XYZ file of C-alpha atoms in Angstrom:
717
model
C 33.471 4.157 -31.516
C 33.327 1.554 -34.296
C 30.178 0.572 -36.160
C 30.444 -2.878 -34.571
C 30.312 -1.324 -31.108
C 27.261 0.688 -32.040
C 25.409 -2.477 -33.015
C 26.298 -4.126 -29.718
C 25.308 -1.211 -27.499
C 22.203 0.185 -29.211
C 18.948 -1.478 -30.253
C 16.535 0.655 -32.288
C 12.816 -0.155 -32.200
C 12.014 2.170 -35.142
C 14.001 2.921 -38.312
C 15.520 6.348 -38.957
C 14.582 8.191 -42.129
C 16.155 11.178 -43.870
C 14.103 14.325 -43.252
C 14.324 17.777 -44.850
C 13.666 20.890 -42.769
C 14.712 24.559 -42.452
C 16.724 26.512 -39.897
C 15.395 29.899 -38.819
C 18.112 32.491 -39.513
C 15.831 35.497 -39.056
C 15.714 35.289 -35.266
C 19.512 34.985 -34.747
C 20.102 37.760 -37.301
C 17.652 40.097 -35.528
C 19.296 39.480 -32.164
C 22.738 40.148 -33.685
C 21.593 43.481 -35.130
C 19.988 44.481 -31.819
C 23.153 43.476 -29.958
C 25.317 45.657 -32.189
C 23.011 48.686 -31.978
C 22.631 48.549 -28.216
C 26.305 47.682 -27.824
C 27.259 50.956 -29.490
C 24.818 52.846 -27.254
C 26.001 51.125 -24.069
C 29.701 51.575 -24.858
C 29.215 55.201 -25.881
C 27.499 55.919 -22.565
C 30.378 54.082 -20.857
C 32.924 56.369 -22.545
C 30.932 59.434 -21.457
C 30.728 58.112 -17.886
C 34.493 57.486 -17.873
C 35.308 61.028 -18.961
C 32.780 62.517 -16.515
C 35.162 61.413 -13.762
C 37.889 63.486 -15.413
C 35.790 66.428 -16.591
C 32.742 66.832 -14.285
C 31.368 69.489 -16.645
C 30.432 66.606 -18.979
C 27.525 66.007 -16.598
C 26.151 69.170 -18.269
C 24.274 70.213 -15.129
C 21.285 68.206 -16.372
C 19.704 65.555 -14.180
C 19.167 63.086 -17.042
C 22.868 63.036 -17.981
C 24.405 63.069 -14.505
C 26.842 60.301 -13.575
C 24.554 58.700 -11.007
C 21.714 58.403 -13.506
C 23.560 57.148 -16.613
C 26.114 54.865 -14.982
C 23.431 52.156 -14.418
C 22.227 52.866 -17.964
C 25.710 51.894 -19.182
C 25.859 48.666 -17.147
C 22.338 47.584 -18.091
C 22.831 48.408 -21.776
C 26.097 46.468 -21.988
C 24.996 43.467 -19.907
C 21.385 42.936 -20.911
C 21.210 44.671 -24.306
C 24.610 44.040 -25.925
C 25.543 40.757 -24.246
C 21.948 39.611 -23.702
C 21.002 39.922 -27.357
C 24.276 38.250 -28.351
C 23.481 35.331 -26.046
C 20.090 34.801 -27.630
C 21.596 35.067 -31.117
C 24.286 32.496 -30.347
C 21.982 30.109 -28.493
C 19.294 30.140 -31.169
C 21.820 29.770 -33.998
C 23.759 26.918 -32.404
C 20.861 25.035 -30.792
C 19.104 24.541 -34.128
C 22.214 23.045 -35.678
C 23.090 20.925 -32.661
C 19.542 19.571 -32.459
C 19.103 19.313 -36.241
C 15.741 21.054 -36.046
C 14.079 24.435 -36.451
C 13.344 26.554 -33.401
C 10.347 25.265 -31.481
C 7.921 28.057 -32.396
C 8.314 31.037 -34.730
C 5.730 33.081 -32.831
C 7.560 32.550 -29.535
C 10.779 33.637 -31.261
C 9.141 36.910 -32.328
C 7.604 37.501 -28.879
C 10.992 36.867 -27.296
C 12.815 39.240 -29.618
C 10.416 42.164 -29.448
C 9.670 41.647 -25.760
C 13.362 41.842 -24.913
C 13.845 44.991 -26.991
C 10.887 46.667 -25.269
C 12.413 45.806 -21.887
C 15.683 47.415 -22.973
C 13.794 50.482 -24.188
C 11.982 50.692 -20.843
C 15.344 50.593 -19.061
C 16.755 53.298 -21.341
C 13.815 55.556 -20.443
C 13.433 54.897 -16.720
C 17.058 54.892 -15.548
C 17.928 58.441 -16.726
C 14.646 59.554 -15.128
C 15.957 58.283 -11.787
C 13.441 55.431 -11.615
C 15.572 52.757 -9.998
C 15.686 50.231 -7.175
C 19.429 51.039 -6.786
C 20.360 47.316 -6.601
C 23.402 46.506 -8.749
C 22.447 44.878 -12.085
C 18.837 44.815 -10.851
C 17.945 48.504 -10.958
C 14.756 48.153 -12.992
C 11.416 48.672 -11.259
C 8.752 46.065 -10.600
C 6.656 46.240 -13.818
C 9.814 45.793 -15.889
C 10.922 42.951 -13.589
C 7.645 41.171 -14.283
C 8.139 41.692 -18.022
C 11.660 40.256 -17.782
C 10.336 37.144 -16.026
C 7.619 36.629 -18.647
C 9.954 37.076 -21.615
C 12.511 34.794 -19.957
C 9.842 32.082 -19.657
C 9.089 32.509 -23.368
C 12.801 32.019 -24.078
C 12.859 28.913 -21.879
C 9.847 27.338 -23.566
C 11.372 27.999 -26.969
C 14.747 26.580 -25.920
C 13.494 23.467 -24.126
C 10.888 22.867 -26.839
C 13.586 22.964 -29.500
C 15.715 20.488 -27.566
C 12.781 18.122 -27.022
C 11.934 17.986 -30.751
C 15.563 17.422 -31.750
C 16.754 14.848 -34.269
C 20.029 14.211 -32.422
C 19.748 11.670 -29.624
C 22.289 13.155 -27.239
C 22.266 16.718 -25.954
C 25.638 18.274 -26.760
C 27.624 19.982 -23.970
C 26.741 23.498 -25.178
C 23.088 22.862 -24.419
C 23.830 21.726 -20.876
C 25.070 25.249 -20.236
C 22.075 26.784 -22.035
C 19.643 24.801 -19.872
C 21.483 25.738 -16.655
C 21.456 29.381 -17.751
C 17.689 29.394 -18.251
C 16.945 27.640 -14.951
C 19.324 29.613 -12.753
C 18.706 33.100 -14.124
C 14.969 32.541 -13.594
C 15.565 31.646 -9.930
C 17.995 34.523 -9.391
C 15.742 37.139 -10.957
C 12.558 36.091 -9.195
C 14.067 35.780 -5.704
C 16.030 39.041 -5.912
C 13.050 40.937 -7.322
C 10.725 40.388 -4.366
C 9.596 43.948 -3.752
C 6.535 45.723 -2.427
C 5.035 48.101 -5.004
C 3.606 51.346 -3.687
C 2.850 52.896 -7.069
C 3.544 52.364 -10.746
C 7.367 52.363 -11.109
C 7.992 52.684 -7.359
C 8.619 49.887 -4.887
C 10.694 48.918 -1.860
C 12.767 45.767 -1.549
C 11.024 43.070 0.496
C 14.322 42.409 2.272
C 16.096 44.790 4.646
C 19.706 45.636 5.403
C 21.997 42.634 5.791
C 19.457 40.222 4.318
C 18.923 42.478 1.312
C 22.695 42.730 0.811
C 23.109 38.948 0.923
C 20.270 38.303 -1.535
C 21.509 41.076 -3.835
C 25.062 39.752 -4.039
C 23.877 36.164 -4.271
C 22.057 37.518 -7.331
C 24.766 39.961 -8.459
C 27.624 37.469 -8.403
C 25.558 34.761 -10.041
C 24.170 37.108 -12.666
C 27.799 37.352 -13.738
C 28.075 33.568 -13.435
C 24.895 32.483 -15.188
C 24.270 35.365 -17.582
C 27.767 36.463 -18.530
C 29.552 33.117 -18.161
C 27.573 29.884 -18.576
C 25.843 30.808 -21.872
C 29.185 31.986 -23.256
C 30.814 28.737 -22.218
C 28.057 26.912 -24.060
C 28.645 29.032 -27.150
C 32.389 28.472 -26.776
C 31.796 24.716 -26.929
C 29.988 25.184 -30.252
C 31.688 28.046 -32.080
C 35.315 27.379 -31.077
C 35.443 23.810 -32.467
C 33.609 25.018 -35.587
C 36.088 27.845 -36.176
C 39.083 25.629 -35.401
C 37.837 22.655 -37.384
C 38.610 20.355 -34.452
C 36.483 18.522 -31.842
C 36.403 19.666 -28.229
C 39.563 18.514 -26.444
C 37.913 16.426 -23.708
C 34.364 15.183 -23.276
C 35.072 13.992 -19.729
C 36.540 17.350 -18.775
C 33.419 19.068 -20.085
C 31.281 16.921 -17.755
C 33.407 17.772 -14.722
C 33.560 21.408 -15.836
C 29.789 21.757 -16.139
C 28.583 20.149 -12.933
C 31.310 21.484 -10.659
C 30.901 25.000 -12.083
C 27.148 25.315 -11.592
C 27.289 23.709 -8.127
C 30.178 25.783 -6.758
C 29.416 29.136 -8.415
C 26.139 29.678 -6.578
C 27.867 29.706 -3.160
C 30.398 32.458 -3.909
C 28.228 35.606 -3.640
C 29.218 36.567 -0.057
C 32.789 37.288 -1.167
C 31.388 40.667 -2.289
C 30.581 41.416 1.366
C 33.803 40.536 3.199
C 34.503 42.592 6.330
C 30.935 43.909 6.152
C 28.095 43.518 8.651
C 27.229 40.152 7.088
C 27.654 37.273 9.601
C 31.184 35.847 9.575
C 30.030 32.308 8.784
C 28.430 33.502 5.539
C 31.552 35.459 4.593
C 33.755 32.419 5.229
C 31.438 30.175 3.232
C 31.666 32.552 0.276
C 35.458 32.649 0.532
C 35.867 28.859 0.621
C 33.711 28.250 -2.433
C 35.227 31.184 -4.292
C 38.693 29.663 -3.921
C 37.332 26.287 -5.061
C 35.783 27.979 -8.085
C 39.107 28.437 -9.842
C 39.284 24.718 -10.675
C 36.098 24.371 -12.769
C 36.561 27.823 -14.265
C 40.018 27.032 -15.507
C 38.797 23.596 -16.551
C 36.599 25.317 -19.123
C 39.386 27.613 -20.267
C 41.833 24.709 -20.616
C 39.267 22.652 -22.535
C 38.835 25.543 -24.943
C 42.509 26.345 -25.440
C 43.556 22.697 -25.824
C 40.928 22.316 -28.527
C 43.265 24.525 -30.582
C 46.181 22.080 -30.334
C 47.645 21.569 -33.760
C 46.028 24.640 -35.325
C 48.070 27.467 -33.787
C 49.372 28.396 -37.236
C 45.768 28.961 -38.204
C 45.245 31.101 -35.097
C 47.990 33.482 -36.227
C 46.115 34.109 -39.477
C 42.465 33.793 -38.488
C 41.005 36.860 -36.765
C 38.032 34.864 -35.432
C 40.324 32.443 -33.616
C 42.450 35.327 -32.316
C 39.348 36.927 -30.808
C 38.435 33.594 -29.218
C 41.901 33.017 -27.763
C 41.975 36.464 -26.151
C 38.397 35.935 -24.940
C 39.386 32.680 -23.225
C 42.488 34.357 -21.807
C 40.324 37.164 -20.409
C 38.001 34.558 -18.919
C 40.969 32.807 -17.335
C 42.341 36.062 -15.899
C 38.969 37.130 -14.503
C 38.280 33.724 -12.963
C 41.718 33.672 -11.344
C 41.274 37.158 -9.968
C 37.821 36.452 -8.520
C 39.047 33.736 -6.133
C 42.127 35.827 -5.321
C 39.973 38.852 -4.428
C 37.854 36.630 -2.203
C 40.833 36.077 0.097
C 40.284 38.429 3.013
C 43.795 39.878 3.073
C 43.556 40.733 -0.641
C 39.961 41.913 -0.398
C 40.945 44.286 2.404
C 43.006 46.239 -0.145
C 40.973 45.756 -3.306
C 37.355 46.192 -2.220
C 35.714 49.565 -2.988
C 38.619 50.441 -5.333
C 39.084 50.642 -9.104
C 40.830 47.276 -8.959
C 37.316 45.775 -9.018
C 36.430 47.917 -12.043
C 39.484 46.559 -13.893
C 38.615 43.002 -12.877
C 35.041 43.316 -14.126
C 36.070 44.841 -17.452
C 38.660 42.176 -18.186
C 35.700 39.821 -18.195
C 33.298 42.184 -19.962
C 35.602 43.560 -22.664
C 37.769 40.483 -23.102
C 35.610 37.441 -22.452
C 32.130 38.675 -23.405
C 33.031 41.361 -25.918
C 35.710 39.547 -27.871
C 33.824 36.256 -28.000
C 30.742 38.133 -29.214
C 32.755 39.738 -32.022
C 34.202 36.353 -33.043
C 30.725 34.831 -33.081
C 29.315 37.620 -35.260
C 32.218 37.317 -37.710
C 31.443 33.586 -37.917
C 27.648 33.846 -38.290
C 27.214 36.666 -40.797
C 29.038 35.174 -43.816
C 27.131 31.913 -43.342
C 23.714 33.513 -42.974
C 24.351 35.759 -45.994
C 26.015 33.091 -48.173
C 29.212 35.014 -48.765
C 32.733 35.536 -47.455
C 33.692 38.068 -44.808
C 34.273 41.338 -46.627
C 37.751 41.927 -45.204
C 39.899 39.693 -43.035
C 42.375 42.579 -42.781
C 39.740 44.828 -41.204
C 38.824 42.019 -38.805
C 42.476 41.824 -37.759
C 42.623 45.616 -37.396
C 39.543 45.392 -35.168
C 41.279 42.725 -33.107
C 44.376 44.816 -32.464
C 42.487 48.078 -31.850
C 40.172 46.265 -29.428
C 43.085 44.593 -27.662
C 44.816 47.954 -27.212
C 41.538 49.326 -25.899
C 41.391 46.611 -23.242
C 44.989 47.269 -22.196
C 44.507 51.042 -22.062
C 41.402 50.461 -19.962
C 42.522 47.734 -17.574
C 46.126 48.679 -16.752
C 45.308 52.238 -15.554
C 42.395 50.869 -13.506
C 44.636 48.300 -11.821
C 47.136 51.060 -11.097
C 44.362 53.297 -9.828
C 42.965 50.535 -7.605
C 46.312 49.731 -6.016
C 46.921 53.457 -5.461
C 43.564 53.908 -3.757
C 43.860 50.830 -1.559
C 47.339 51.768 -0.348
C 46.657 55.488 0.154
C 43.509 54.808 2.155
C 45.470 52.618 4.571
C 48.699 54.604 4.839
C 49.700 55.912 8.297
C 52.563 58.296 9.055
C 55.287 57.913 11.675
C 53.096 59.624 14.283
C 50.342 57.051 13.836
C 47.926 59.320 11.983
C 46.470 58.829 8.534
C 48.950 59.926 5.878
C 46.088 61.090 3.627
C 43.216 62.078 5.937
C 41.480 64.044 3.178
C 39.759 61.523 0.906
C 40.040 63.976 -1.980
C 43.815 63.465 -2.031
C 43.260 59.894 -3.185
C 40.864 61.090 -5.896
C 43.146 63.707 -7.448
C 46.032 61.206 -7.495
C 44.199 58.876 -9.891
C 42.586 61.331 -12.334
C 45.306 60.673 -14.981
C 44.411 56.960 -14.789
C 40.753 57.839 -15.302
C 41.720 59.743 -18.437
C 43.657 56.745 -19.773
C 40.694 54.491 -18.989
C 38.460 56.775 -21.067
C 40.876 56.546 -24.002
C 40.868 52.758 -23.708
C 37.076 52.671 -23.861
C 37.147 54.971 -26.872
C 39.619 52.691 -28.682
C 37.444 49.684 -27.951
C 34.422 51.517 -29.387
C 36.391 52.429 -32.531
C 37.018 48.711 -33.000
C 33.270 48.079 -32.828
C 32.680 50.632 -35.595
C 35.302 48.853 -37.719
C 33.377 45.611 -37.210
C 30.083 47.280 -38.129
C 31.557 48.524 -41.415
C 33.029 45.100 -42.158
C 29.750 43.298 -41.469
C 27.773 45.890 -43.433
C 29.945 45.318 -46.495
C 29.653 41.562 -45.958
C 25.865 41.833 -45.972
C 25.953 43.971 -49.126
C 27.983 41.347 -50.975
C 25.724 38.426 -50.066
C 22.133 37.257 -50.038
C 20.380 36.493 -46.773
C 18.863 33.043 -46.314
C 15.923 33.463 -43.984
C 15.075 29.757 -43.974
C 18.153 27.618 -44.471
C 17.461 24.150 -45.874
C 18.990 21.197 -44.049
C 18.674 17.440 -43.871
C 19.098 15.004 -41.009
C 18.016 11.534 -39.990
C 14.925 11.349 -37.812
C 15.311 10.432 -34.149
C 14.681 6.763 -33.547
C 12.022 6.014 -30.954
C 12.161 3.429 -28.157
C 15.898 2.950 -28.579
C 17.407 0.571 -26.019
C 20.958 1.304 -24.815
C 23.282 -1.236 -23.203
C 26.468 -0.565 -21.204
C 25.776 3.178 -21.428
C 27.986 5.867 -19.853
C 26.079 7.277 -16.872
C 26.107 10.841 -18.204
C 24.751 9.756 -21.579
C 21.455 8.984 -19.844
C 21.158 12.622 -18.794
C 22.107 13.792 -22.264
C 19.027 12.087 -23.677
C 16.672 13.587 -21.061
C 16.631 17.423 -21.175
C 13.948 17.773 -18.496
C 15.845 15.494 -16.147
C 19.042 17.420 -16.818
C 17.205 20.683 -16.066
C 15.892 19.263 -12.762
C 19.363 18.119 -11.666
C 20.749 21.551 -12.619
C 18.069 23.194 -10.486
C 18.929 20.969 -7.532
C 22.630 21.765 -7.943
C 22.056 25.513 -7.653
C 19.392 25.317 -4.927
C 21.629 23.516 -2.426
C 24.038 26.398 -1.949
C 21.229 28.938 -2.205
C 19.280 27.376 0.653
C 22.292 26.907 2.927
C 23.333 30.559 2.526
C 19.991 32.332 2.563
C 17.731 30.356 4.899
C 19.766 30.706 8.142
C 20.254 34.430 7.527
C 16.491 34.902 7.470
C 15.416 32.408 10.143
C 18.167 32.677 12.781
C 17.664 35.982 14.616
C 21.156 35.957 16.148
C 22.564 36.558 12.669
C 21.088 40.089 12.681
C 21.226 41.368 16.276
C 18.987 44.386 16.827
C 20.096 47.660 18.410
C 17.546 49.427 20.599
C 18.743 52.922 19.688
C 18.149 52.366 15.958
C 14.860 54.016 15.015
C 12.906 54.302 11.745
C 13.588 57.254 9.472
C 11.390 60.288 9.885
C 9.034 61.109 7.044
C 11.404 63.754 5.643
C 14.428 61.455 5.993
C 12.577 58.678 4.188
C 11.820 61.072 1.345
C 15.428 62.236 1.317
C 16.597 58.640 1.102
C 14.474 58.204 -2.008
C 16.092 61.306 -3.510
C 19.502 59.802 -2.700
C 18.459 56.580 -4.481
C 17.017 58.452 -7.466
C 20.267 60.356 -8.041
C 22.367 57.180 -7.912
C 24.558 58.400 -5.034
C 25.186 54.770 -4.047
C 27.237 54.402 -7.235
C 30.026 56.509 -5.723
C 29.486 56.417 -1.954
C 29.429 53.412 0.348
C 27.612 53.192 3.673
C 29.694 50.402 5.149
C 32.636 51.133 7.441
C 34.781 48.030 7.733
C 36.533 47.086 11.005
C 39.956 48.428 9.986
C 41.795 51.095 11.931
C 42.305 53.027 8.692
C 38.541 53.207 8.210
C 37.486 53.877 11.784
C 40.092 56.653 11.980
C 38.780 58.202 8.777
C 35.037 57.659 9.120
C 34.140 56.615 12.671
C 32.771 53.501 14.364
C 32.577 50.416 12.156
C 29.184 49.268 10.847
C 26.874 46.965 12.814
C 24.272 44.632 11.300
C 21.534 46.087 13.503
C 21.966 49.555 12.018
C 20.367 48.521 8.742
C 17.223 46.715 9.899
C 14.942 49.452 8.494
C 16.817 49.955 5.208
C 14.707 48.911 2.213
C 16.810 48.605 0.060
C 20.300 48.415 1.577
C 22.759 51.071 0.371
C 26.177 49.660 1.246
C 27.622 50.451 -2.183
C 30.349 48.605 -4.072
C 32.699 51.434 -5.081
C 34.176 54.470 -3.329
C 34.690 57.255 -5.808
C 33.764 59.486 -2.881
C 34.096 58.877 0.876
C 31.903 56.583 2.952
C 28.788 58.338 4.287
C 27.655 56.024 7.096
C 28.736 58.499 9.823
C 28.257 61.721 7.850
C 25.319 62.811 10.018
C 26.199 65.880 12.122
C 29.747 66.058 10.778
C 28.971 69.222 8.804
C 26.276 71.920 9.185
C 23.236 71.954 6.909
C 24.754 74.840 4.965
C 27.785 72.715 4.029
C 25.586 70.064 2.426
C 23.530 72.740 0.674
C 26.590 74.376 -0.880
C 28.235 71.040 -1.599
C 25.289 69.804 -3.658
C 25.017 73.145 -5.471
C 28.745 73.394 -6.262
C 30.924 70.564 -4.873
C 34.175 72.420 -5.544
C 33.076 75.268 -3.240
C 33.372 72.896 -0.268
C 35.900 70.434 -1.703
C 38.292 72.106 -4.165
C 39.266 69.669 -6.907
C 36.199 67.470 -6.423
C 35.006 65.470 -9.444
C 31.477 65.174 -8.064
C 28.812 66.705 -10.336
C 26.563 69.543 -9.199
C 22.849 68.939 -8.636
C 21.143 72.271 -9.396
C 17.755 70.690 -10.072
C 17.449 69.597 -6.430
C 17.120 73.260 -5.486
C 14.283 73.832 -7.939
C 12.243 70.630 -7.880
C 9.390 70.424 -5.404
C 9.447 67.330 -3.207
C 6.641 64.988 -4.266
C 4.746 64.018 -1.123
C 1.727 62.501 -2.862
C 2.953 58.971 -2.109
C 4.171 59.676 1.427
C 1.269 57.917 3.165
C 1.674 54.888 0.896
C 5.396 54.784 1.635
C 4.795 54.798 5.388
C 2.171 52.065 5.034
C 4.486 49.971 2.845
C 7.341 50.286 5.302
C 5.082 49.140 8.127
C 4.099 46.117 6.023
C 7.808 45.375 5.633
C 8.316 45.434 9.402
C 9.348 49.031 10.075
C 7.625 49.957 13.380
C 5.802 53.145 12.410
C 2.837 53.594 14.783
C -0.651 52.820 13.500
C -2.194 55.808 11.784
C 1.124 57.632 11.379
C 0.244 58.178 7.715
C -2.111 60.981 8.704
C 0.571 62.743 10.734
C 3.598 62.092 8.512
C 3.201 65.155 6.280
C 2.921 67.490 9.276
C 6.085 66.021 10.818
C 7.852 66.311 7.457
C 7.003 69.976 7.115
C 8.098 70.740 10.691
C 11.512 69.083 10.182
C 11.919 70.840 6.835
C 11.279 74.207 8.490
C 14.031 73.481 11.019
C 16.539 72.873 8.203
C 15.385 76.042 6.403
C 15.892 77.929 9.663
C 19.437 76.571 10.016
C 20.213 77.555 6.439
C 18.825 81.058 6.997
C 21.125 81.521 9.995
C 24.004 80.669 7.623
C 22.811 83.323 5.178
C 21.043 80.941 2.760
C 17.450 81.453 1.663
C 15.702 78.221 0.705
C 12.218 76.814 0.264
C 11.146 74.079 2.647
C 9.417 71.992 -0.026
C 12.421 71.361 -2.295
C 14.222 68.048 -2.769
C 17.508 69.413 -1.411
C 15.943 69.885 2.022
C 14.865 66.249 2.165
C 18.300 65.076 1.019
C 20.004 67.161 3.711
C 17.680 65.634 6.326
C 18.663 62.120 5.229
C 22.400 62.842 5.145
C 22.275 64.451 8.572
C 20.560 61.367 9.999
C 23.159 58.866 8.839
C 25.080 57.247 11.685
C 23.378 59.101 14.509
C 21.599 56.046 15.903
C 24.895 54.572 17.086
C 26.442 56.311 20.069
C 29.965 55.193 20.882
C 31.473 56.169 24.215
């Protein structure tokens, strides 16, 4: 735009003056350091978890280090500690420079930083203790959920406040994504976290069964969308042009990219529940929008890659740009695979398998991890007024990390295809070729070993980066408050012949409101009918509430993280009904708070396990899995045989369930403990007849009661 055009299209009512101010580098630096520390912890736990599936003895026979307890620790540490802190570092660093102003409030910055670290610490303590809601990416209990909401509001005030006091008239594309991230994550977290507390650090989901599953995967899919994707796209729009020394390829494409992405993404959650008990219309809706999603997703990738036109020679030499190119490639692969996996014929093979694990880690290791590394390599030399200590080490990190991704993803794809095909294979006589689920497990153990090596390589790359950044810091001098100058923002400016989107770019609150509307449309259309139209969840008269002992056993099952390896959702395929029994019905789950359908089958589905084996089988299986299933990679649970079942909250649990709609009779709280003890004595009696002496008040007895109940409410002729 020429200066002449500017005069014709803009009238300023107040003159602009040159102002001097300071950027806050302390807050971004602190978030970077926290991201690196927690990243190492999260990735180290991930490596341990990976090798536990090869060497079960790495569970150490200790409850706090068992797979079911530390697997959610790994996911939470990587997503919310490593990536979360990196997001805040990148947003705070870039927003100041894009707005030409200091962060809105230094005190809010400190509250945000320390509040987020305390939340991470709370997660690191509670998850190994078995304090969990069991909901994927939302395992933390209600007091921590409240803390997350409060700290997120602090972040939002600081972000929006910074944008409002900006010296730049227009809000750059990166900040559109930051605003949408703040708005949407707040909605997702609050709606998914509706739960009924019964004690400190214990609650039950307000939703039940199918409804809980829909809300959870509306949240789970969009947590990936609006926590792991939109803020990174915003940071891509800032850091990639800076590193390349070129402007973003297309402003118009960025507009289409932003609005289509946030509108379409919110609808796609049901593709995680294809062939489940979710109503077909909701599944189809999720599939349609998931397929549509590839267009805006690839629009962002193309906009990023085409920004590098003319500088590919620089890419070959510059480690930062190499990290960014692979990050965008990983984003493109993951966002192609997501729509592909939402096609029912593909999902029928891929769901519950390690294919999904590979898909997720292409995004996590490639897109989030590599872009984070590039961003840190960019920020540190500038905050410490020096050059990067070693470009060679940065390139070594790039290649070691890339090999780590390949060693991780390729074996997991192979493993996933193997699982999906073996589960469905029939022989010439029409019977399952591999009726024993364990056959599919032993076939993929070598791939699990390779996956562990890939994770270890990736972690080695992180240590190389830490050394490189440490030496960079040692050679420089940190600037806590970086001086800058910019022209003040003119007030009462009149614009003529303005592009329609420019009007939004000058009004951050208006842009936030339109973003909220965009994500609420799909949310309402998916969730409201599922809750208000009773025909979506037909009831089954034979389905009854859990007994007191079964309810306690279900809580033990949740505490030990069994849902991380076992599904409770038999899909309507012959291969599954032959292996497990009658397919799942929506009405079977009406008293399940929370739902426990699972998202991965490392072990077999358990929906129809009730009555399949005697009590003694379950007892021995939990004590030593290989005694019942030779070659099993399931860990032992010796503490269940020693720990006394805590019944202090039993009456409160019964009362809470009644509040949630479970039809326990009035006053049952006073009788529940007696019924529990009577049922426990029956199981002890059965065990004694099998030659096993056991106490009736141990956790293993409650767990056996729950497992033996599963699937018994449905009687198929």
